[in-house]
PDB file of C-alpha atoms in Angstrom:
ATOM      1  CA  UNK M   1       1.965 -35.727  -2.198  1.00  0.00           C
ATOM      2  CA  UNK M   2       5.689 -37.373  -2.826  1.00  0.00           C
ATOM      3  CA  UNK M   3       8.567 -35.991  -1.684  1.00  0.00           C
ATOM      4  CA  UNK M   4       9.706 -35.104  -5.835  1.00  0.00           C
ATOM      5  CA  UNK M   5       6.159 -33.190  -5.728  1.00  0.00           C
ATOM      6  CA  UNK M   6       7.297 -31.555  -2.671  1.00  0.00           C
ATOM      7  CA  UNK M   7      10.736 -30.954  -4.480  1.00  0.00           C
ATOM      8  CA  UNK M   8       9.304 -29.625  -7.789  1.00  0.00           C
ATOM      9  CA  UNK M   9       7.176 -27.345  -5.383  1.00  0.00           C
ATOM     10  CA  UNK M  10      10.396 -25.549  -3.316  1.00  0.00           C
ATOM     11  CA  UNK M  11      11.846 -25.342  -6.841  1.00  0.00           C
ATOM     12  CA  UNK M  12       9.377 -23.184  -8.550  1.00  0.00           C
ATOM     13  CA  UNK M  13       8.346 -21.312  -5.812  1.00  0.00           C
ATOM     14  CA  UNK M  14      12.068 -20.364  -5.575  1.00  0.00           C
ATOM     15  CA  UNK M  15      12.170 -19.755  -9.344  1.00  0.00           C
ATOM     16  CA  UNK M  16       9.716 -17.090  -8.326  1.00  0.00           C
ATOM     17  CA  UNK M  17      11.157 -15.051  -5.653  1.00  0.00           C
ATOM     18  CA  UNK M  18      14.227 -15.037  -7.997  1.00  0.00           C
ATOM     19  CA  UNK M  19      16.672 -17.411  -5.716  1.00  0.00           C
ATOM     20  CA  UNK M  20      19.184 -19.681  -7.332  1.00  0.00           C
ATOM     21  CA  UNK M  21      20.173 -22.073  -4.521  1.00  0.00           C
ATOM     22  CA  UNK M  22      22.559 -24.669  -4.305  1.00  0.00           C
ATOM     23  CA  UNK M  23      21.316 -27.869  -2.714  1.00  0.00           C
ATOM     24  CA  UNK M  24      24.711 -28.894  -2.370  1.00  0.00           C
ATOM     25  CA  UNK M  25      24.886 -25.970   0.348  1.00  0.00           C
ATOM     26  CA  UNK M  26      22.500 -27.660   2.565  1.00  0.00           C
ATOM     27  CA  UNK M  27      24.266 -29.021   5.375  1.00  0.00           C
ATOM     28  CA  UNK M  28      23.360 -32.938   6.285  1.00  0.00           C
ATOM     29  CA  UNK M  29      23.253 -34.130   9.885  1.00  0.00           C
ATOM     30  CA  UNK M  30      21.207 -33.247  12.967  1.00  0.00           C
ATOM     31  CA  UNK M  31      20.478 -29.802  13.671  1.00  0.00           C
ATOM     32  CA  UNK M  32      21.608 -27.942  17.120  1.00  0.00           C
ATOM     33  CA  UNK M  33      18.484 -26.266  17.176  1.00  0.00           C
ATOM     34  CA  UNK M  34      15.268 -24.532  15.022  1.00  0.00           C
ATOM     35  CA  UNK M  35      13.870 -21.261  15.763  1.00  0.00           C
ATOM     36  CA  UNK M  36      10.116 -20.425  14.683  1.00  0.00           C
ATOM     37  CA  UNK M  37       9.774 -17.337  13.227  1.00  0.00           C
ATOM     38  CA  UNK M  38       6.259 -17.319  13.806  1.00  0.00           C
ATOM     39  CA  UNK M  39       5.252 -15.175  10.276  1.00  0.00           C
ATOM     40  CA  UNK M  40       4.153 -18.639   8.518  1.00  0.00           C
ATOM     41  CA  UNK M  41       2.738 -21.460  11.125  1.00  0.00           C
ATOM     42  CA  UNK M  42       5.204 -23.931  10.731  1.00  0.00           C
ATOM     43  CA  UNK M  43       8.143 -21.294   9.161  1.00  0.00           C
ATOM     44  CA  UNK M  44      11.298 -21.647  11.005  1.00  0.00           C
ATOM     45  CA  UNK M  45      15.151 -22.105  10.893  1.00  0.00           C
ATOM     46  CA  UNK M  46      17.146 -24.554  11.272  1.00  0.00           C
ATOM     47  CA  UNK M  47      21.118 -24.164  12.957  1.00  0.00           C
ATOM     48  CA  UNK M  48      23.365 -26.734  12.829  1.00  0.00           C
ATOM     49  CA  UNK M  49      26.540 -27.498  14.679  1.00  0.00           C
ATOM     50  CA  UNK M  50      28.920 -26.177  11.157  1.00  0.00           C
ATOM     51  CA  UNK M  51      27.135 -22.839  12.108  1.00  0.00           C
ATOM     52  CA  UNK M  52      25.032 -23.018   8.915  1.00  0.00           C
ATOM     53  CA  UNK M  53      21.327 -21.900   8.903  1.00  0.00           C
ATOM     54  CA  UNK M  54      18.814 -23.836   6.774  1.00  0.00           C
ATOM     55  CA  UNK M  55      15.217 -22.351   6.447  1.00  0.00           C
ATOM     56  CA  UNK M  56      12.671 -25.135   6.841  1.00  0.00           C
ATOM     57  CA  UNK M  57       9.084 -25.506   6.540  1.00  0.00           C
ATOM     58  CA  UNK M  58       6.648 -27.728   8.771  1.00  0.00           C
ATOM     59  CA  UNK M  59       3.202 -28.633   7.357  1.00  0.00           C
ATOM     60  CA  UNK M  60       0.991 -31.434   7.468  1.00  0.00           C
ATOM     61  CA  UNK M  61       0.061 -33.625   4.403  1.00  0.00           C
ATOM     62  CA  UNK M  62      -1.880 -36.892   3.751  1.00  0.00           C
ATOM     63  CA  UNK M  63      -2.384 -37.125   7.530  1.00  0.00           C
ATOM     64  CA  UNK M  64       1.355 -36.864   8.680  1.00  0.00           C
ATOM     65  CA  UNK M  65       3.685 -33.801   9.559  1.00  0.00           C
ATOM     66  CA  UNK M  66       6.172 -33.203   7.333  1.00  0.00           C
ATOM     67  CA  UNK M  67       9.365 -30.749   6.963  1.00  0.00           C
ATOM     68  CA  UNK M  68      10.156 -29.312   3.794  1.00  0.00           C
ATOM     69  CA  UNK M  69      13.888 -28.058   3.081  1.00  0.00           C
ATOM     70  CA  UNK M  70      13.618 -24.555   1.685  1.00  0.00           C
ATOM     71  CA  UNK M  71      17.178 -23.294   1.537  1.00  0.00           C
ATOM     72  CA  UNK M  72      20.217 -21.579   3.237  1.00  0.00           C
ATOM     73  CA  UNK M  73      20.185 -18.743   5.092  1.00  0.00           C
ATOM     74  CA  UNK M  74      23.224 -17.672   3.735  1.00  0.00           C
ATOM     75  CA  UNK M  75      21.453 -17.175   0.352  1.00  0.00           C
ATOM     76  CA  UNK M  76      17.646 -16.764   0.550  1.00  0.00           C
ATOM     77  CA  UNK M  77      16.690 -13.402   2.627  1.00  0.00           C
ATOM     78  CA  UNK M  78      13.715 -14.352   5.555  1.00  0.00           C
ATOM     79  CA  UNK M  79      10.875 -12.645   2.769  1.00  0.00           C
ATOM     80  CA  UNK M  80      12.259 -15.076   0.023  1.00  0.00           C
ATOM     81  CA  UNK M  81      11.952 -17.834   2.025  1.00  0.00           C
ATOM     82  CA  UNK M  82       8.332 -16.878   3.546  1.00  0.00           C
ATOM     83  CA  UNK M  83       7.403 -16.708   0.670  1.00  0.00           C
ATOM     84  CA  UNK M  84       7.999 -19.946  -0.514  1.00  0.00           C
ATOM     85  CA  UNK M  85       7.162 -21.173   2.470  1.00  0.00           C
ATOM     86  CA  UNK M  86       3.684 -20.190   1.899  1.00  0.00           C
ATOM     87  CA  UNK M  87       3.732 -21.757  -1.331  1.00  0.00           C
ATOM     88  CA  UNK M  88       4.004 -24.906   0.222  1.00  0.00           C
ATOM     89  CA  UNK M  89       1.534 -25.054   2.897  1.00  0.00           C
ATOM     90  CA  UNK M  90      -1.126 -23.413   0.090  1.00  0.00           C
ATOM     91  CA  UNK M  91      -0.158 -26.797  -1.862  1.00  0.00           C
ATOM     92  CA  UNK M  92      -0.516 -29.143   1.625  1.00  0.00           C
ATOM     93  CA  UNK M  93      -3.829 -27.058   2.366  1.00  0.00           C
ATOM     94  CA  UNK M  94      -5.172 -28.139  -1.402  1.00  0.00           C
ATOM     95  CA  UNK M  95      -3.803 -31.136  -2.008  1.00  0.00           C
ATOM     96  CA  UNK M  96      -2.704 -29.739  -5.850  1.00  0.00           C
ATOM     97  CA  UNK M  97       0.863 -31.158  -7.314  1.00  0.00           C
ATOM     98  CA  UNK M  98       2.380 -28.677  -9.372  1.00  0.00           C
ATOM     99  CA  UNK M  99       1.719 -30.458 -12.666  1.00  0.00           C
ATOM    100  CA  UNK M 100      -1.992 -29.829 -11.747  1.00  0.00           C
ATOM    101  CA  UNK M 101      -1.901 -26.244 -10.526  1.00  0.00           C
ATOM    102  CA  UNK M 102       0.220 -25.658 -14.640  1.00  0.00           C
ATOM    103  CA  UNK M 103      -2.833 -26.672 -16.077  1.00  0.00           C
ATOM    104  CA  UNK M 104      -4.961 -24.003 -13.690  1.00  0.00           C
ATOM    105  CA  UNK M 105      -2.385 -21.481 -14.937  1.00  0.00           C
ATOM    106  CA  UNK M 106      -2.914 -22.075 -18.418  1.00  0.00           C
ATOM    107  CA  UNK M 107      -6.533 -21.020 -17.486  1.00  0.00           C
ATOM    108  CA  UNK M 108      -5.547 -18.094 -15.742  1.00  0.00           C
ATOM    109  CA  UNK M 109      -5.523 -14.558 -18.041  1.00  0.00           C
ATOM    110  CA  UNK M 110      -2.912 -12.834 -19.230  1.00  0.00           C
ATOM    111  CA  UNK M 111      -1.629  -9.573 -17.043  1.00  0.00           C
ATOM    112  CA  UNK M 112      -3.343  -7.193 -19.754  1.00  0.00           C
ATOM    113  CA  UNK M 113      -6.250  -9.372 -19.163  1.00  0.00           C
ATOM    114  CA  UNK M 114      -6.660  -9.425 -16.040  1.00  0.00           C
ATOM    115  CA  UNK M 115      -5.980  -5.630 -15.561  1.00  0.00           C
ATOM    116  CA  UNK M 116      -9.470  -5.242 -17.920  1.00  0.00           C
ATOM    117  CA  UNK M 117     -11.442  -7.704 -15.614  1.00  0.00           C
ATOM    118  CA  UNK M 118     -10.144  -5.617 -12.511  1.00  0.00           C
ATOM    119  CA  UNK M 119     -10.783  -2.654 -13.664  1.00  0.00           C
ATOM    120  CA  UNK M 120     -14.512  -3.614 -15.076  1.00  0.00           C
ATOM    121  CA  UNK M 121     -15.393  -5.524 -11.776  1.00  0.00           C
ATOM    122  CA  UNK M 122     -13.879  -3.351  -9.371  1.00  0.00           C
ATOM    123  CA  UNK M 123     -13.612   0.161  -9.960  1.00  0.00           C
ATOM    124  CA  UNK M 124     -17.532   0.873 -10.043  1.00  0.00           C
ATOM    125  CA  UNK M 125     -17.216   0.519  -6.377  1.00  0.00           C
ATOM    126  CA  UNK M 126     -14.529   3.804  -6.495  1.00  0.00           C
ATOM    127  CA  UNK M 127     -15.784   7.515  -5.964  1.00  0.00           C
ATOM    128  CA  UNK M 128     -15.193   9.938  -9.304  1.00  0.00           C
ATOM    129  CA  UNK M 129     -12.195  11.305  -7.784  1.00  0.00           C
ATOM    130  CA  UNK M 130     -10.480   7.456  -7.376  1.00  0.00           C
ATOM    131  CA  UNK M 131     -11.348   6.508 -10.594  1.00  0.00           C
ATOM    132  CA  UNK M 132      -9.684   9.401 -12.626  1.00  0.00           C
ATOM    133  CA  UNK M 133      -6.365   9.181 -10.775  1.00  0.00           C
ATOM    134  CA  UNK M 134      -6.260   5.297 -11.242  1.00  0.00           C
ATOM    135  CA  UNK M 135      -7.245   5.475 -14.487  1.00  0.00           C
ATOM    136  CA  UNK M 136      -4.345   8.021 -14.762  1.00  0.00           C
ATOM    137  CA  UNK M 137      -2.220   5.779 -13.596  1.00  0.00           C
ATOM    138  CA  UNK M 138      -3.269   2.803 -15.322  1.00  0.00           C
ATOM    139  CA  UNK M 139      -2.350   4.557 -18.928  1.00  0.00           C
ATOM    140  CA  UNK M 140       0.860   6.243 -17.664  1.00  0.00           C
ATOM    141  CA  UNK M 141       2.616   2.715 -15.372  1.00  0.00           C
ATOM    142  CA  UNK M 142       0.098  -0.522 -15.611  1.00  0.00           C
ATOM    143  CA  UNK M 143      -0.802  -1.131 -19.734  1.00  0.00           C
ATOM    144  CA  UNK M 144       1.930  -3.233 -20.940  1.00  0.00           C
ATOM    145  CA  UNK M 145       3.632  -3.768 -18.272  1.00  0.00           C
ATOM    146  CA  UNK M 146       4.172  -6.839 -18.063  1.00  0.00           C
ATOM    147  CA  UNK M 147       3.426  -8.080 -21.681  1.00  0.00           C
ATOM    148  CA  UNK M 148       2.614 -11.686 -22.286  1.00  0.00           C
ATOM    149  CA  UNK M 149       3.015 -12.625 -18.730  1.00  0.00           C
ATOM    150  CA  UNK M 150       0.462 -14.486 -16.706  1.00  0.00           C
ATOM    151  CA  UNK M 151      -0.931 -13.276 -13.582  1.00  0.00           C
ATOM    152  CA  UNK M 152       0.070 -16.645 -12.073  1.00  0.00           C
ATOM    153  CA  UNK M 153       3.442 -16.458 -13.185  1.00  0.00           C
ATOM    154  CA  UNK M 154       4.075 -12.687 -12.027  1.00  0.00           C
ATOM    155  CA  UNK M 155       6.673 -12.859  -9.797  1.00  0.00           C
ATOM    156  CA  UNK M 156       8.911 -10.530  -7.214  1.00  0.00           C
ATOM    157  CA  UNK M 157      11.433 -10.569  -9.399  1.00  0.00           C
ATOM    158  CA  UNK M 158       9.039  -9.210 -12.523  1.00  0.00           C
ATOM    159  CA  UNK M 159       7.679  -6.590  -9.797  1.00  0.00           C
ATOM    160  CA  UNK M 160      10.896  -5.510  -8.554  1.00  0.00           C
ATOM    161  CA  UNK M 161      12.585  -4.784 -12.223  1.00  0.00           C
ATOM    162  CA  UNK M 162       8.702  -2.948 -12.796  1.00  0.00           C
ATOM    163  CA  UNK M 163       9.039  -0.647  -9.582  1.00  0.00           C
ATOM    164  CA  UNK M 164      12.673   0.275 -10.014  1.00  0.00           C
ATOM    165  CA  UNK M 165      11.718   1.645 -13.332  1.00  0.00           C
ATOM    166  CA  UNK M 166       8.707   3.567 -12.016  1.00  0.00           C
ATOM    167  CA  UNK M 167      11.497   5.190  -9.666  1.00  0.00           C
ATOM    168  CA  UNK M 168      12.969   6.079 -12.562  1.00  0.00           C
ATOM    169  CA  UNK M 169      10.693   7.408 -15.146  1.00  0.00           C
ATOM    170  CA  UNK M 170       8.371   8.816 -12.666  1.00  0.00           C
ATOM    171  CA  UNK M 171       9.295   9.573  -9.236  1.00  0.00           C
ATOM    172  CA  UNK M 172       9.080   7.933  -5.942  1.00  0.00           C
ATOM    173  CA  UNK M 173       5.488   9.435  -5.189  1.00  0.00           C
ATOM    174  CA  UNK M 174       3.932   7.961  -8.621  1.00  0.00           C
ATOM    175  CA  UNK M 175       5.774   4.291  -8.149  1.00  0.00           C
ATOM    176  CA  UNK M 176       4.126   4.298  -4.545  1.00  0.00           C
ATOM    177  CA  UNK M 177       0.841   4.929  -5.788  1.00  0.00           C
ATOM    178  CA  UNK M 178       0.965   2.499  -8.808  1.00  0.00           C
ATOM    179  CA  UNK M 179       2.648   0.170  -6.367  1.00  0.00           C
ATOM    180  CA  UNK M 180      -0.376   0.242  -4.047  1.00  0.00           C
ATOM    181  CA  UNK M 181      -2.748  -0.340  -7.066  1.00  0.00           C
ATOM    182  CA  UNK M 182      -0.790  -3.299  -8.286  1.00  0.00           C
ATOM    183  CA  UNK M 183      -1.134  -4.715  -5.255  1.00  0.00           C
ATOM    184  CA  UNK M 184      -4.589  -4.663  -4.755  1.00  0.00           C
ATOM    185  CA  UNK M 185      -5.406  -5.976  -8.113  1.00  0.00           C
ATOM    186  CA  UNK M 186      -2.775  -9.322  -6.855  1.00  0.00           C
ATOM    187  CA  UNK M 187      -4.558  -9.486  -4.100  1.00  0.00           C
ATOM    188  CA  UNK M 188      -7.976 -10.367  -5.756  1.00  0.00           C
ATOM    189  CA  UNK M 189      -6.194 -12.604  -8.164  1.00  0.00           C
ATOM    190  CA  UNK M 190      -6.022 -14.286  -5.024  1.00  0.00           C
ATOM    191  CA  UNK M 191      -9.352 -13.790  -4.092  1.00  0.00           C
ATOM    192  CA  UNK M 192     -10.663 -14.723  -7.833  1.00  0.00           C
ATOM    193  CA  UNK M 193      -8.717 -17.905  -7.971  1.00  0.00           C
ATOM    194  CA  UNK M 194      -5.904 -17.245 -10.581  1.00  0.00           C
ATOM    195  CA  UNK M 195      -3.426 -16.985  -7.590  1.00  0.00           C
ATOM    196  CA  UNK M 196      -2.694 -19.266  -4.330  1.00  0.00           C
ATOM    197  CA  UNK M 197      -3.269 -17.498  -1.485  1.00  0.00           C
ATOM    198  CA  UNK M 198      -0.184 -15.824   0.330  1.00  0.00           C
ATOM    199  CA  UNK M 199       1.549 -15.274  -3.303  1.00  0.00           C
ATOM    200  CA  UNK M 200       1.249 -11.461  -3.931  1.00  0.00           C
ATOM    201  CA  UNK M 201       5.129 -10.590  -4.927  1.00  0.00           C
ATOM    202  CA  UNK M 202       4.365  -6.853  -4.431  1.00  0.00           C
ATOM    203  CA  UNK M 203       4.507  -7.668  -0.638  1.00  0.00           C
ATOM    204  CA  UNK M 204       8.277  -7.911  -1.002  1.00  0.00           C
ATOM    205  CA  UNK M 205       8.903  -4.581  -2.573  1.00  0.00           C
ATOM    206  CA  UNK M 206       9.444  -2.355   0.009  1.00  0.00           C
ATOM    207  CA  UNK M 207       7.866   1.598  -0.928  1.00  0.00           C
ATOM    208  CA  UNK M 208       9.763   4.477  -1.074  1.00  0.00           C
ATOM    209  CA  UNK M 209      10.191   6.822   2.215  1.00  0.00           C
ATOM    210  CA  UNK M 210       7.290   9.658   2.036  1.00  0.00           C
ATOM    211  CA  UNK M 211       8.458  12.654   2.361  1.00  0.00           C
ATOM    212  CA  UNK M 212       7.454  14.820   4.421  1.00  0.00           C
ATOM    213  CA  UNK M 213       7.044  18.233   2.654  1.00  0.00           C
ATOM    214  CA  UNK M 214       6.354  21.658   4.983  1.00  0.00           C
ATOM    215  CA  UNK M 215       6.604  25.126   3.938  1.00  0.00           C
ATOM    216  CA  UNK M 216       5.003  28.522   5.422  1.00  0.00           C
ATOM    217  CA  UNK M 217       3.900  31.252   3.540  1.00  0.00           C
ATOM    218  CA  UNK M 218       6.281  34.603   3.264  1.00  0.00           C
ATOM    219  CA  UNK M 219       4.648  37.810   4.639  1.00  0.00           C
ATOM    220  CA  UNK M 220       4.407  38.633   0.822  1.00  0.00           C
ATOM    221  CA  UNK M 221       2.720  35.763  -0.140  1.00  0.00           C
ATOM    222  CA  UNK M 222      -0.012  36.205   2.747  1.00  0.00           C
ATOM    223  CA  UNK M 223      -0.480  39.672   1.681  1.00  0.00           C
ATOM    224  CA  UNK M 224      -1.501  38.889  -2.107  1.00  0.00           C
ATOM    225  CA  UNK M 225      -3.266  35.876  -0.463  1.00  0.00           C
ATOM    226  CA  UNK M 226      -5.140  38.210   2.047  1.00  0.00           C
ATOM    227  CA  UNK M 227      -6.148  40.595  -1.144  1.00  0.00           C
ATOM    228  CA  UNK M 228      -7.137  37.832  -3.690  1.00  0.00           C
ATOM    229  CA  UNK M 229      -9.341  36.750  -0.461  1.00  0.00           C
ATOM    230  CA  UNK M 230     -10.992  40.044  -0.134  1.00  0.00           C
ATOM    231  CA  UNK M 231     -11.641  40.578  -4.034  1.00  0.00           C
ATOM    232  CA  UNK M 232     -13.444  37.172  -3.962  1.00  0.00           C
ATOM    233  CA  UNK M 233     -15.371  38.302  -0.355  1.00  0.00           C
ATOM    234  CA  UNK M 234     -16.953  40.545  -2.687  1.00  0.00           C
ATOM    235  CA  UNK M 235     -18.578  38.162  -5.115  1.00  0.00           C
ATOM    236  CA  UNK M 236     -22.461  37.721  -4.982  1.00  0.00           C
ATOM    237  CA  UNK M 237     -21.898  33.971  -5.131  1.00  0.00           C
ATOM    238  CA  UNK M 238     -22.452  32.499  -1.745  1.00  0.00           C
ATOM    239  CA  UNK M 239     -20.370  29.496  -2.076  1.00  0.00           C
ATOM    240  CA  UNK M 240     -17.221  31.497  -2.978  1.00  0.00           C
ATOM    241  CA  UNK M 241     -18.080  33.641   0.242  1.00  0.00           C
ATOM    242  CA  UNK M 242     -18.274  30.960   2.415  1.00  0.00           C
ATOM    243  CA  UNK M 243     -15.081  29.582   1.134  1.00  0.00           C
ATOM    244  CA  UNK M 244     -13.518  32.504   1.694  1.00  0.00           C
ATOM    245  CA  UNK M 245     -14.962  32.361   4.969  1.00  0.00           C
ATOM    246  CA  UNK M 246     -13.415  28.406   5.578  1.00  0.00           C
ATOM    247  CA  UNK M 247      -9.999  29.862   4.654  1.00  0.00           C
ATOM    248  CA  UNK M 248     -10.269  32.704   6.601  1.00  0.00           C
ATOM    249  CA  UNK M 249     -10.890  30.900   9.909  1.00  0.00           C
ATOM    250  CA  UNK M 250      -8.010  28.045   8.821  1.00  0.00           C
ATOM    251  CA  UNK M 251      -5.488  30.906   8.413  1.00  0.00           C
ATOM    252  CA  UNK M 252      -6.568  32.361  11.439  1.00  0.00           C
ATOM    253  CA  UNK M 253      -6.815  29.388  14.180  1.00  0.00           C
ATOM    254  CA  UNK M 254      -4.713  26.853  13.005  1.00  0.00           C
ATOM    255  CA  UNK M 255      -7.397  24.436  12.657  1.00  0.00           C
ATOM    256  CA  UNK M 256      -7.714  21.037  11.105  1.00  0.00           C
ATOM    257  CA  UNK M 257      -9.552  21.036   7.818  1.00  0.00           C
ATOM    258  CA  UNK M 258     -12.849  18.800   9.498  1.00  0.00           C
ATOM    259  CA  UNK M 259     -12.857  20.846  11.933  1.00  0.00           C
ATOM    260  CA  UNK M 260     -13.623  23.786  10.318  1.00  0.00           C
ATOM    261  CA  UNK M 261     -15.614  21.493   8.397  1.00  0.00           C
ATOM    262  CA  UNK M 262     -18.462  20.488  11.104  1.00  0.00           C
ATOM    263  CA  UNK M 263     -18.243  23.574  13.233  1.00  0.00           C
ATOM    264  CA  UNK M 264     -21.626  24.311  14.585  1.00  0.00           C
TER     265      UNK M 264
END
């Protein structure tokens, strides 16, 4: 692998975490020192006596150890630069130059695509109850979503615009879950061969804080509770006694739902 494959590598993978770095930022010279961050083998920083920090990655390739510039610190954040950092060892681990791996993407489906193949190949293995939320989900946040875009060329700054939307349109609790989904389905891209390994931009995007949402029922409220329990007591149905039974006892003790549950 040259060093313009190696170049034409850093520059793409940077093209996909959304970073537009200046070269010319890249201080020349020994470095003071380089700390390991220990996330990527062979992921570190460099520090130099200006008192610039340069991220740098170590890999081997065609039998030697090399070190790959990836930027400054001053303008990539430590997940942009993982990130690519990744990108490179996944091409020292295969041996592919880029021009290769564009012909592999040409392969590779389309988002709307791929969504279809996911969903036929993997959601069998869901219960009922999985399925018709996802499915939910997949109308309401996933068709479309990223028209015309390959699931190669999906990128953190693609899933970052798609997520702050969500947030938008339909709440912090519905981006999380769709979120969650869309990374799954990267991650067997991955698994499938349509992505390098270490790729899935939905790793960067950070979810929203769950909140944490407590409220007790008014004296009120437990009365019309307590009657709408005893009307349904009366039922000839066993299963709606028993229920009423289950509720009953988790009213009365505080217990956890399983507990209740497999009480002998």
């Amino acid at each position: 692998m040259t060093t313009a494959s190696l170049k034409r590598i850093v520059e793409e993978a940077l093209a996909e975490v959304g970073a537009n770095v200046n070269f010319l930022l890249v201080p020349k010279g020994k470095a003071r020192s380089t700390t390991w961050l220990g996330i990527e083998h062979g992921f570190g920083i460099r520090h130099y006596p200006s008192g610039r920090n340069v991220y740098i990655v170590q890999t081997r390739m065609a039998g030697r150890q090399r070190t790959v510039t990836i930027g400054p610190a001053s303008v990539l954040t430590r997940h942009q630069a993982q990130m690519v950092a990744g990108r490179v060892i996944a091409y020292a681990q295969v041996g592919r130059d880029p021009a290769t791996d564009r012909k592999r993407i040409r392969s590779a489906p389309r988002f709307d695509d791929f969504l279809e193949e996911y969903w036929s190949r993997w959601s069998p293995q869901w219960k009922a109850s999985t399925l018709a939320t996802h499915d939910g989900y997949r109308r309401q946040y996933l068709d479309g979503a990223f028209k015309g875009v390959f699931i190669d060329e999906l990128n953190e700054e693609n899933v970052t615009k798609w997520f702050a939307d969500r947030n938008n349109r339909s709440g912090p609790g519905a981006a999380n879950r769709t979120l969650e989904i869309l990374k799954n389905m990267l991650n067997k891209a991955e698994v499938w061969g349509y992505r390098l390994e270490h790729t899935n931009p939905c790793r960067s995007v950070r979810p929203n804080k769950r909140r944490q949402c407590e409220r007790f029922l008014s004296t009120e409220e437990l009365a019309r509770f307590d009657h709408m329990l005893a009307e349904l007591r009366a039922s000839e149905n066993l299963t709606i006694r028993s229920g009423c039974s289950f509720i009953t006892l988790l009213l009365l003790t505080g217990c956890r739902y399983r507990e209740i549950l497999t009480l002998q």
